[in-house]
Coordinates of C-alpha atoms and ligand atoms in Angstrom, one line a residue:
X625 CA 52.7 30.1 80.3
X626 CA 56.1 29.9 82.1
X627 CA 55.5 29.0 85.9
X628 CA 58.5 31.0 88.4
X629 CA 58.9 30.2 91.9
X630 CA 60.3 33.5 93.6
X631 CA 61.1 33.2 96.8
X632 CA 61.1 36.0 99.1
X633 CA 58.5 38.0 97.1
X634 CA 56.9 40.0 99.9
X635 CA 60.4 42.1 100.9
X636 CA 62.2 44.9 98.9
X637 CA 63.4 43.7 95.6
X638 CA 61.6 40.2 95.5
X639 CA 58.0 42.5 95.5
X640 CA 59.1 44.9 93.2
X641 CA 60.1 41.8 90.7
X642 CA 56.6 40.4 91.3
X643 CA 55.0 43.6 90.5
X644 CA 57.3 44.2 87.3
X645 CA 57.0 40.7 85.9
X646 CA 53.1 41.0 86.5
X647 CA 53.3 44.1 84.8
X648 CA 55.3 43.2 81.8
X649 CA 54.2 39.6 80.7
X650 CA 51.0 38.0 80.4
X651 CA 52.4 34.5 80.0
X652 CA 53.9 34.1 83.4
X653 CA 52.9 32.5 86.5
X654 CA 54.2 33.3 89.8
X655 CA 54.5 31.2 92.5
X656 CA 55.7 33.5 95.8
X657 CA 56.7 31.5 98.8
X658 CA 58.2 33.8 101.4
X659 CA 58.2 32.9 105.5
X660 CA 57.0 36.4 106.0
X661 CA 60.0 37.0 108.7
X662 CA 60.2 40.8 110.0
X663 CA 61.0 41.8 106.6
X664 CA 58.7 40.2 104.5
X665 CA 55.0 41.7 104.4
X666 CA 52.2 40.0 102.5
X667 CA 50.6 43.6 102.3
X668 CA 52.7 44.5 99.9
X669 CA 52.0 42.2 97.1
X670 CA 48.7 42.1 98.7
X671 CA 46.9 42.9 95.4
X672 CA 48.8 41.7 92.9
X673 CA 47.6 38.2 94.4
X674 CA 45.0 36.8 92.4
X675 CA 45.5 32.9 93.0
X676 CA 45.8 32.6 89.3
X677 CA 48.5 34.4 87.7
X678 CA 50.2 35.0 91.2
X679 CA 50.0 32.8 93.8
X680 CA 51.1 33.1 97.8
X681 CA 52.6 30.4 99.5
X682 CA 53.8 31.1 103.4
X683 CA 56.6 28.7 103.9
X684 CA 60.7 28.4 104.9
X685 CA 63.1 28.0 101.5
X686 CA 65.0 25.1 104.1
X687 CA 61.7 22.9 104.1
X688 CA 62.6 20.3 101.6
X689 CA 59.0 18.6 101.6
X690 CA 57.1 22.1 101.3
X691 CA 59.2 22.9 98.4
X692 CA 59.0 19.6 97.2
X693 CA 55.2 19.9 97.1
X694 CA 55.2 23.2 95.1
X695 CA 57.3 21.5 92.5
X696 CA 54.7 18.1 93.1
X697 CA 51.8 20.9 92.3
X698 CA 52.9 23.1 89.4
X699 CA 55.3 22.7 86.3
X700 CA 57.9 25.2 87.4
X701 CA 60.1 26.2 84.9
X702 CA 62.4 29.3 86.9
X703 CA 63.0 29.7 90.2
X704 CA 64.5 33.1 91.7
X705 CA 65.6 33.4 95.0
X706 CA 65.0 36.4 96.2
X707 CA 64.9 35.0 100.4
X708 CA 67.5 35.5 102.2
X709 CA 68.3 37.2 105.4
X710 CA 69.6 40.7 104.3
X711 CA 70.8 43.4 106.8
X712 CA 74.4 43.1 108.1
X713 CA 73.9 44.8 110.9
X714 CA 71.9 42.0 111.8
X715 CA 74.2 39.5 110.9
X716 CA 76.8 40.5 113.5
X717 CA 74.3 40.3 115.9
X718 CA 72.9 36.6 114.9
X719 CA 75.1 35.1 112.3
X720 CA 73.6 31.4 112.9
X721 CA 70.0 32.7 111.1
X722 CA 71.8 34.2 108.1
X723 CA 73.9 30.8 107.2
X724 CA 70.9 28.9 108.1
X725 CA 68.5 30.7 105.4
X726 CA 71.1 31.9 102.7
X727 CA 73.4 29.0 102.7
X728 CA 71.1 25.9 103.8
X729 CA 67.5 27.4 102.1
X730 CA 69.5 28.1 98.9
X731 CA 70.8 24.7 98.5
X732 CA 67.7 23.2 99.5
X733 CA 65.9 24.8 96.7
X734 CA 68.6 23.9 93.9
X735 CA 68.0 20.0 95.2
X736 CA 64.6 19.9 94.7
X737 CA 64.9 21.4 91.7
X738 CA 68.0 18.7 90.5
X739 CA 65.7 15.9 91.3
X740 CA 62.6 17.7 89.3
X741 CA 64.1 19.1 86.2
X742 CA 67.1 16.4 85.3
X743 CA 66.1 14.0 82.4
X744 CA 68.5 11.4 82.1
X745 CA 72.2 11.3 81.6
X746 CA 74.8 12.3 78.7
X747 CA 77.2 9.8 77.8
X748 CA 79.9 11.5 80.7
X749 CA 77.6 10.5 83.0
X750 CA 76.2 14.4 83.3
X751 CA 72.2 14.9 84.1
X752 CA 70.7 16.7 81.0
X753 CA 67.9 19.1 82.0
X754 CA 64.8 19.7 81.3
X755 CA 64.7 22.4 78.3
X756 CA 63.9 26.1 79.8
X757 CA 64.8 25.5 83.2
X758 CA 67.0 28.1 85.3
X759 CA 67.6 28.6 88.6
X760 CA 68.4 31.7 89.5
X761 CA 70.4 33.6 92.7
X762 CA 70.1 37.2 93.9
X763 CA 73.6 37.3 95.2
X764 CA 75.2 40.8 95.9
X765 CA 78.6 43.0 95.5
X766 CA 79.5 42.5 99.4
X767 CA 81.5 38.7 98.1
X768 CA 84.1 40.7 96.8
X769 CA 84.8 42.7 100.1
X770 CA 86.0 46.6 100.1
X771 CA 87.9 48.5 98.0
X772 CA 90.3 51.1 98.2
X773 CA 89.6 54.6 96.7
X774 CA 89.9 53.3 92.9
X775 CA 88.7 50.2 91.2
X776 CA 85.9 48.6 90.5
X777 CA 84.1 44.8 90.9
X778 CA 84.2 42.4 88.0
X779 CA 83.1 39.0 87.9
X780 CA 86.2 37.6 88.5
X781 CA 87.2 39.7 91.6
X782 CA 88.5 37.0 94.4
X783 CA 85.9 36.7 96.7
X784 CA 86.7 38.3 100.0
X785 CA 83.5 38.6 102.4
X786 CA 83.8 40.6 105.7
X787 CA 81.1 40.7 107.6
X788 CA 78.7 37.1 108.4
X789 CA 76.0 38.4 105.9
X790 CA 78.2 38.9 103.2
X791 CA 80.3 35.5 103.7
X792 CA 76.5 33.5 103.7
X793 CA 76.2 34.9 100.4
X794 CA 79.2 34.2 99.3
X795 CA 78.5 30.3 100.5
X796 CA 75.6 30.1 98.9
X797 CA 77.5 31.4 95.6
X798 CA 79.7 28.4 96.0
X799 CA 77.0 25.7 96.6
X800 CA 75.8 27.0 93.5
X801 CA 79.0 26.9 91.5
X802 CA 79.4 23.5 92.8
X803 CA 75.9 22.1 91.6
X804 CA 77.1 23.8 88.3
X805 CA 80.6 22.1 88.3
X806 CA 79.4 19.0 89.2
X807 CA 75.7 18.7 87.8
X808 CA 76.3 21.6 85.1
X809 CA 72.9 22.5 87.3
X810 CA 71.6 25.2 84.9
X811 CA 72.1 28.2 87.6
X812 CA 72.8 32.3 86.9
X813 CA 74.3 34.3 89.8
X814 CA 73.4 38.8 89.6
X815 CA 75.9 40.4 92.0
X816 CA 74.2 43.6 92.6
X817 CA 75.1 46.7 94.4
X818 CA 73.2 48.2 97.5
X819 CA 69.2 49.1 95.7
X820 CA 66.7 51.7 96.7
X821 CA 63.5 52.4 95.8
X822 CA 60.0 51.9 97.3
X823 CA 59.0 49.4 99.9
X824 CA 62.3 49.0 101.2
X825 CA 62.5 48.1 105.0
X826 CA 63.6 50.8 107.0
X827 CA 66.2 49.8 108.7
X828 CA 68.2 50.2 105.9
X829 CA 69.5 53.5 105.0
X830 CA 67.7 55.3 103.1
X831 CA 64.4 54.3 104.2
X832 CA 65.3 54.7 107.7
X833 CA 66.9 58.5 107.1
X834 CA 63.2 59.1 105.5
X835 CA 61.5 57.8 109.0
X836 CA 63.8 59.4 111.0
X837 CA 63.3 62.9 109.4
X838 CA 59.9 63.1 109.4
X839 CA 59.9 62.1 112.9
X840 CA 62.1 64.3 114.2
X841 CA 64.6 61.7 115.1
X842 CA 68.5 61.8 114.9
X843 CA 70.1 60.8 111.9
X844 CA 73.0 57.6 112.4
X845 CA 75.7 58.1 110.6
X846 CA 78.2 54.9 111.2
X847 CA 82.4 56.3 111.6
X848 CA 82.9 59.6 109.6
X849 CA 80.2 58.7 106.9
X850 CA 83.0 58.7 104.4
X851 CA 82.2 55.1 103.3
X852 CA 80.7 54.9 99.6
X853 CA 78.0 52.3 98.0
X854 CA 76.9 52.3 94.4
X855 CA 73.5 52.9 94.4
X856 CA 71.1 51.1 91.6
X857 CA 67.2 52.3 91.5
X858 CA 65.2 48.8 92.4
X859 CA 63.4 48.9 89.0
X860 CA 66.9 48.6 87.3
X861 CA 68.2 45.6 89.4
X862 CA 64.4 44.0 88.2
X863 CA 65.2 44.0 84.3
X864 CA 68.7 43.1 84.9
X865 CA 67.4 40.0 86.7
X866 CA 64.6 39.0 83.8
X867 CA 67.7 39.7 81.1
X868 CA 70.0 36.9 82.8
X869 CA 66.7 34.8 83.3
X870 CA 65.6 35.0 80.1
X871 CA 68.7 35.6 77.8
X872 CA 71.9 34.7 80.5
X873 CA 74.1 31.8 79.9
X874 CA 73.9 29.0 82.6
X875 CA 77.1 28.5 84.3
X876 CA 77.8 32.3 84.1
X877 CA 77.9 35.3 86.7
X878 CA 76.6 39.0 86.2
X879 CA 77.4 42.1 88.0
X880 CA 74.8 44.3 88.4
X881 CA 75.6 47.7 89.3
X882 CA 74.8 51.7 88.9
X883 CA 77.6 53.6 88.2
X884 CA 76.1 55.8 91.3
X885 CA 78.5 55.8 93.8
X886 CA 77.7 58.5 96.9
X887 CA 79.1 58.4 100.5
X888 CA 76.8 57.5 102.8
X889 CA 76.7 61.3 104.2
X890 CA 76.2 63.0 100.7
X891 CA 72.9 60.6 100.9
X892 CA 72.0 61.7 104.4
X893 CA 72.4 65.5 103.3
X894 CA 70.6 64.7 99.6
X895 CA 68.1 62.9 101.6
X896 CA 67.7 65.8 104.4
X897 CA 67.5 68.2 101.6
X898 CA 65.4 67.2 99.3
X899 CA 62.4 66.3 102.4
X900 CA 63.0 69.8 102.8
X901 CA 62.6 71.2 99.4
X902 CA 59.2 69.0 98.7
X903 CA 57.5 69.9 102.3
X904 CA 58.4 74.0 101.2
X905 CA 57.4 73.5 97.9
X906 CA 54.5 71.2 98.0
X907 CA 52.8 72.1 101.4
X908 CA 50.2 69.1 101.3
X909 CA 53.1 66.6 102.4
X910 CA 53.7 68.5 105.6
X911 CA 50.7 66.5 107.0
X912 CA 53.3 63.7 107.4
X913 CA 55.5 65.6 109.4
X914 CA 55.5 64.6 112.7
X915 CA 57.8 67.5 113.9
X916 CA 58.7 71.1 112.8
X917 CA 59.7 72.0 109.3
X918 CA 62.6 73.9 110.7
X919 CA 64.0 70.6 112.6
X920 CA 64.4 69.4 109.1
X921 CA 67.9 70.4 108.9
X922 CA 71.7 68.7 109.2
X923 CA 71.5 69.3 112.9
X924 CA 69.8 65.9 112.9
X925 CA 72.7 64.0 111.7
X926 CA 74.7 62.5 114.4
X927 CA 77.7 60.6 114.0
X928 CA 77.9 57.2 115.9
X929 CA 80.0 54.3 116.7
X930 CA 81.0 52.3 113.6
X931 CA 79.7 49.4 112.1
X932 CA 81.8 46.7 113.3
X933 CA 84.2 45.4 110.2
X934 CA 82.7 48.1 108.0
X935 CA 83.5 47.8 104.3
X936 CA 84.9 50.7 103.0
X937 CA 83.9 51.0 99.2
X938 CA 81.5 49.4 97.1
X939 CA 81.4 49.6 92.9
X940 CA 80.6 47.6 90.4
X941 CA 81.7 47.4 86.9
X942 CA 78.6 45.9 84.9
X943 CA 80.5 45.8 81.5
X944 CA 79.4 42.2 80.9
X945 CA 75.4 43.0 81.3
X946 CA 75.7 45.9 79.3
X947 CA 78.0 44.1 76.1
X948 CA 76.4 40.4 76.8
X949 CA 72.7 41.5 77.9
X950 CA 72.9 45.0 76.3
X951 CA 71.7 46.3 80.0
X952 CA 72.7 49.4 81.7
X953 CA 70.5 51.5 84.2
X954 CA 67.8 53.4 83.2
X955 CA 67.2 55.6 86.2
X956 CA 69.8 58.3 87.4
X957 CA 70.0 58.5 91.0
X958 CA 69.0 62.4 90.8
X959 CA 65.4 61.0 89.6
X960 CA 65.7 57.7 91.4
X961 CA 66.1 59.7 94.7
X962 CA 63.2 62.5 94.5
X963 CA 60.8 59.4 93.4
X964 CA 61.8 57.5 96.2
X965 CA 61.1 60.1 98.8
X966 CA 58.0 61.4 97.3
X967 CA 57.2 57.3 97.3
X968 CA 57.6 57.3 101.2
X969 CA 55.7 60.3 101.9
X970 CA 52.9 59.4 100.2
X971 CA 52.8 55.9 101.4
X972 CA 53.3 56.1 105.4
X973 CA 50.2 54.1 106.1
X974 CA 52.6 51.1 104.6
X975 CA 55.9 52.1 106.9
X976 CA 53.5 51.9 109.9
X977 CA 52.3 48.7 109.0
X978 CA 55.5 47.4 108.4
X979 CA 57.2 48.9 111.5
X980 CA 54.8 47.4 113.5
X981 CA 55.2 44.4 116.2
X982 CA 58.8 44.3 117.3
X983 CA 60.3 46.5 115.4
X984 CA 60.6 49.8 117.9
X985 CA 62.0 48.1 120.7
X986 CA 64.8 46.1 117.9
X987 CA 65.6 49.3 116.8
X988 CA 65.7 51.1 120.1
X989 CA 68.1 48.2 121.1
X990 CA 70.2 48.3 117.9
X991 CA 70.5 52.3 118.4
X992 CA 71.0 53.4 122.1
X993 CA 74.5 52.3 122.4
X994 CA 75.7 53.7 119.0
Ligands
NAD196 P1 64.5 41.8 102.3 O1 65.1 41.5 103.6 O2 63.8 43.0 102.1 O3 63.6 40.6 101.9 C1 63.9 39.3 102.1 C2 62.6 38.4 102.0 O4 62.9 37.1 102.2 C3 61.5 38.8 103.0 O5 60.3 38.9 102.4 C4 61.6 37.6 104.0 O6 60.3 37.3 104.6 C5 62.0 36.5 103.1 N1 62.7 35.4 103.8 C6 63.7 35.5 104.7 N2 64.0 34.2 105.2 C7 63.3 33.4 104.5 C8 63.2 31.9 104.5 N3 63.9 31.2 105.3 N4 62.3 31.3 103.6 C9 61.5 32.1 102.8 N5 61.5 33.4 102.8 C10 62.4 34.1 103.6 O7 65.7 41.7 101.3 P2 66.0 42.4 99.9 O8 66.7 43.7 100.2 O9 64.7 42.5 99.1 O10 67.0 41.4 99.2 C11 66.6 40.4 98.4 C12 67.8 39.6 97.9 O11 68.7 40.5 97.2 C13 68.6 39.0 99.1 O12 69.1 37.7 98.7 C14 69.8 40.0 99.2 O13 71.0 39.3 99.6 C15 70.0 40.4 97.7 N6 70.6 41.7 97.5 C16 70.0 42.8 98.1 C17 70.5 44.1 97.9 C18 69.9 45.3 98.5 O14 70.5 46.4 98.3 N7 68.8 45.3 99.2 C19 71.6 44.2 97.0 C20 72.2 43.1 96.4 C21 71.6 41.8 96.7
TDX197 O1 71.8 53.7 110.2 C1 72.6 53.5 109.4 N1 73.7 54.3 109.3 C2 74.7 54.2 108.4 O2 75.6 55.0 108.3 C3 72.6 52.4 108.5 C4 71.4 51.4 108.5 C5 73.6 52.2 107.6 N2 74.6 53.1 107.5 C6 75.7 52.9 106.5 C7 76.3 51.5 106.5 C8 76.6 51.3 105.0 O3 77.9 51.9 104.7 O4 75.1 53.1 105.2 C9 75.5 52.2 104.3 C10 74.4 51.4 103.7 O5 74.0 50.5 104.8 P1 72.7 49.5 104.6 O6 71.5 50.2 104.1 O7 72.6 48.7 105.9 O8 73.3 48.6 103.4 P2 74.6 47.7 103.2 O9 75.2 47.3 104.5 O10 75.5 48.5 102.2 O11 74.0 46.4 102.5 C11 72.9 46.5 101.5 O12 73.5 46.4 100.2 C12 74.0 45.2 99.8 C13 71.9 45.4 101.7 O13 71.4 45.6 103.0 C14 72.4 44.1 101.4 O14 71.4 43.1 101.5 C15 73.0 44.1 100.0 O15 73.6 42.8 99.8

């Protein structure tokens, strides 16, 4: 039995882990510890919760004594940290909360874990760790800034963050080289490209086009909707994560990415369409329609102001998963796409639940003056 901390289980890609690792070993024990912030939502991992194999722990990644205590309590071998603050739009609007979590919770967690899992010295003076150990960081593809119309991320792109989100993860990348440098701490970094998938939070995207259709609502669309991600199905980004846990090098930096890369209005209209299609086709989903099935059109896309410092390009070249980790996508965006949707219209009872609380009048404030 190996015993994982991941932290910031109970949002988008920290549940979907949890549900996959659950799903695919029987010898691992999960230990969740997510502050349940707006975006986290205990309902989610709700039953795969069992005290035994998967435990759930409320708590803040920057309190040193609570994490102290989970490390006091169980032999954990692998921790993955999943919690961070996420959305950028956020971050220009409250930068302090983004370096607070992703730079000071990150570090926080790789110093309990020095003082737990370091054995002794080697004769430079070096700790030598306990064997099986790995800490691991969910970093992401915004460190290396924007790119022009060609080109593509590798792992030794200069690090270039734009926006306050994107330069708290790149922070937190450097604490971590540093502990590796200096400790050899026994750290992985994934630099992943923008995910979908279910149980995304929608204020992202993709989840939030899906809201907005079915309720009727105008579409945002930041500048001339010209800017491009690289889209990765969430499942993907999950087995990349256990291949660099399991089989990675410590020391060493992945890129994690889709070969997917759509403007953001390509997804809008894919998005628009497709809602379409399945409501004609499948009648039964019209029940979550909240409007007419002929407002379901591209007159709800409206172009606003853009996102302040708005990276142009994202893409990622994952040659070193694929020859190193013999890893590469599994899921093409067509299918990736049409499962997500279906995903959200069968599962609206969750968007509600999560939408709840503050939520409207955040995004009413976020969206009237765009
Ligand atoms: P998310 O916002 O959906 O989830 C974040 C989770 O972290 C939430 O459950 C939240 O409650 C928890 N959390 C926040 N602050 C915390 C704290 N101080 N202590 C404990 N828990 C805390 O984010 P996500 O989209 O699932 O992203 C997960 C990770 O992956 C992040 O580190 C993000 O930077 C990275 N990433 C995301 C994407 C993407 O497309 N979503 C791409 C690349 C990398
Ligand atoms: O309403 C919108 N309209 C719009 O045009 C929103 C929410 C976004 N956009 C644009 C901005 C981006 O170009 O769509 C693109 C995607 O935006 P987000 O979903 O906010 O994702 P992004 O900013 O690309 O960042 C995501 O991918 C990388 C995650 O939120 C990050 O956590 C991850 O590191």
């Amino acid at each position: 039995m190996k015993t994982y901390i991941i932290t910031g289980g109970a949002g988008f890609i920290g549940a979907n882990f949890v549900k996959y690792m659950l799903a695919t070993y029987h010898d691992v024990q999960l230990i969740v510890l997510d502050a349940l912030t707006y975006a986290g939502n205990l309902g989610t991992i709700a039953k795969d919760v069992d005290g035994k194999r998967c435990i759930f722990v409320k708590g803040d990644i920057c309190d040193s004594s609570l994490v102290t205590g989970l490390f006091e309590k169980y032999p954990v071998e692998v921790v993955v940290n999943f919690a961070a603050e996420s959305h950028v739009d956020r971050s220009i609007e409250n930068p302090r909360l983004f370096l607070e979590t992703n730079i000071l919770g990150t570090q926080n967690l790789m110093e309990v874990a020095r003082k737990f899992w370091a054995v002794g010295k080697d004769d430079k003076g070096y700790p030598s760790w306990k064997k099986g150990v790995r800490f691991h960081q969910v970093s992401t593809d915004e460190v290396y800034g924007s790119l022009g119309a060609t080109g593509y991320f590798t792992e030794t792109t200069p690090l270039d963050p734009h926006s306050p989100y994107s330069a708290s993860k790149t922070s937190a990348d450097l604490i971590i080289k540093a502990y590796m440098e200096t400790y050899k701490f026994p750290a992985t970094i994934t630099r992943c490209s923008n995910n979908y998938g279910p149980y995304h939070f929608p204020e992202k995207l993709i989840p939030l086009i899906i809201k907005n259709i079915l309720e009727g609502k105008k579409l945002p669309v930041y500048g001339d909707g010209k800017n491009v991600r690289d889209w990765l199905y969430v499942e993907d980004h999950c087995k990349a994560i256990d291949q660099v846990v399991r089989f990675g090098r410590a020391g060493e930096i992945y890129n994690v990415g889709g070969h997917n890369e759509k403007q953001n209005i390509e997804i809008v209209k894919l998005t628009i369409d497709t809602i379409r299609h399945l409501m004609e086709t499948e009648p039964a989903y019209r029940k979550v329609l909240k409007t007419d099935l002929s407002n379901v059109s591209y007159d709800l896309i409206t172009y606003v102001t853009d996102r302040l410092g708005h990276d142009q390009r994202y893409a990622i070249d994952p040659t070193k998963m694929k020859n190193e980790l013999n890893w590469a996508p599994e899921t093409s965006f067509e299918t990736g796409i049409i499962r997500t949707i279906r995903w959200y219209l069968e599962n609206q009872a969750w968007v509600d639940e999560v939408t709840s609380g503050d939520y409207q009048k955040y995004y009413e404030k976020m969206y009237s003056n765009r």
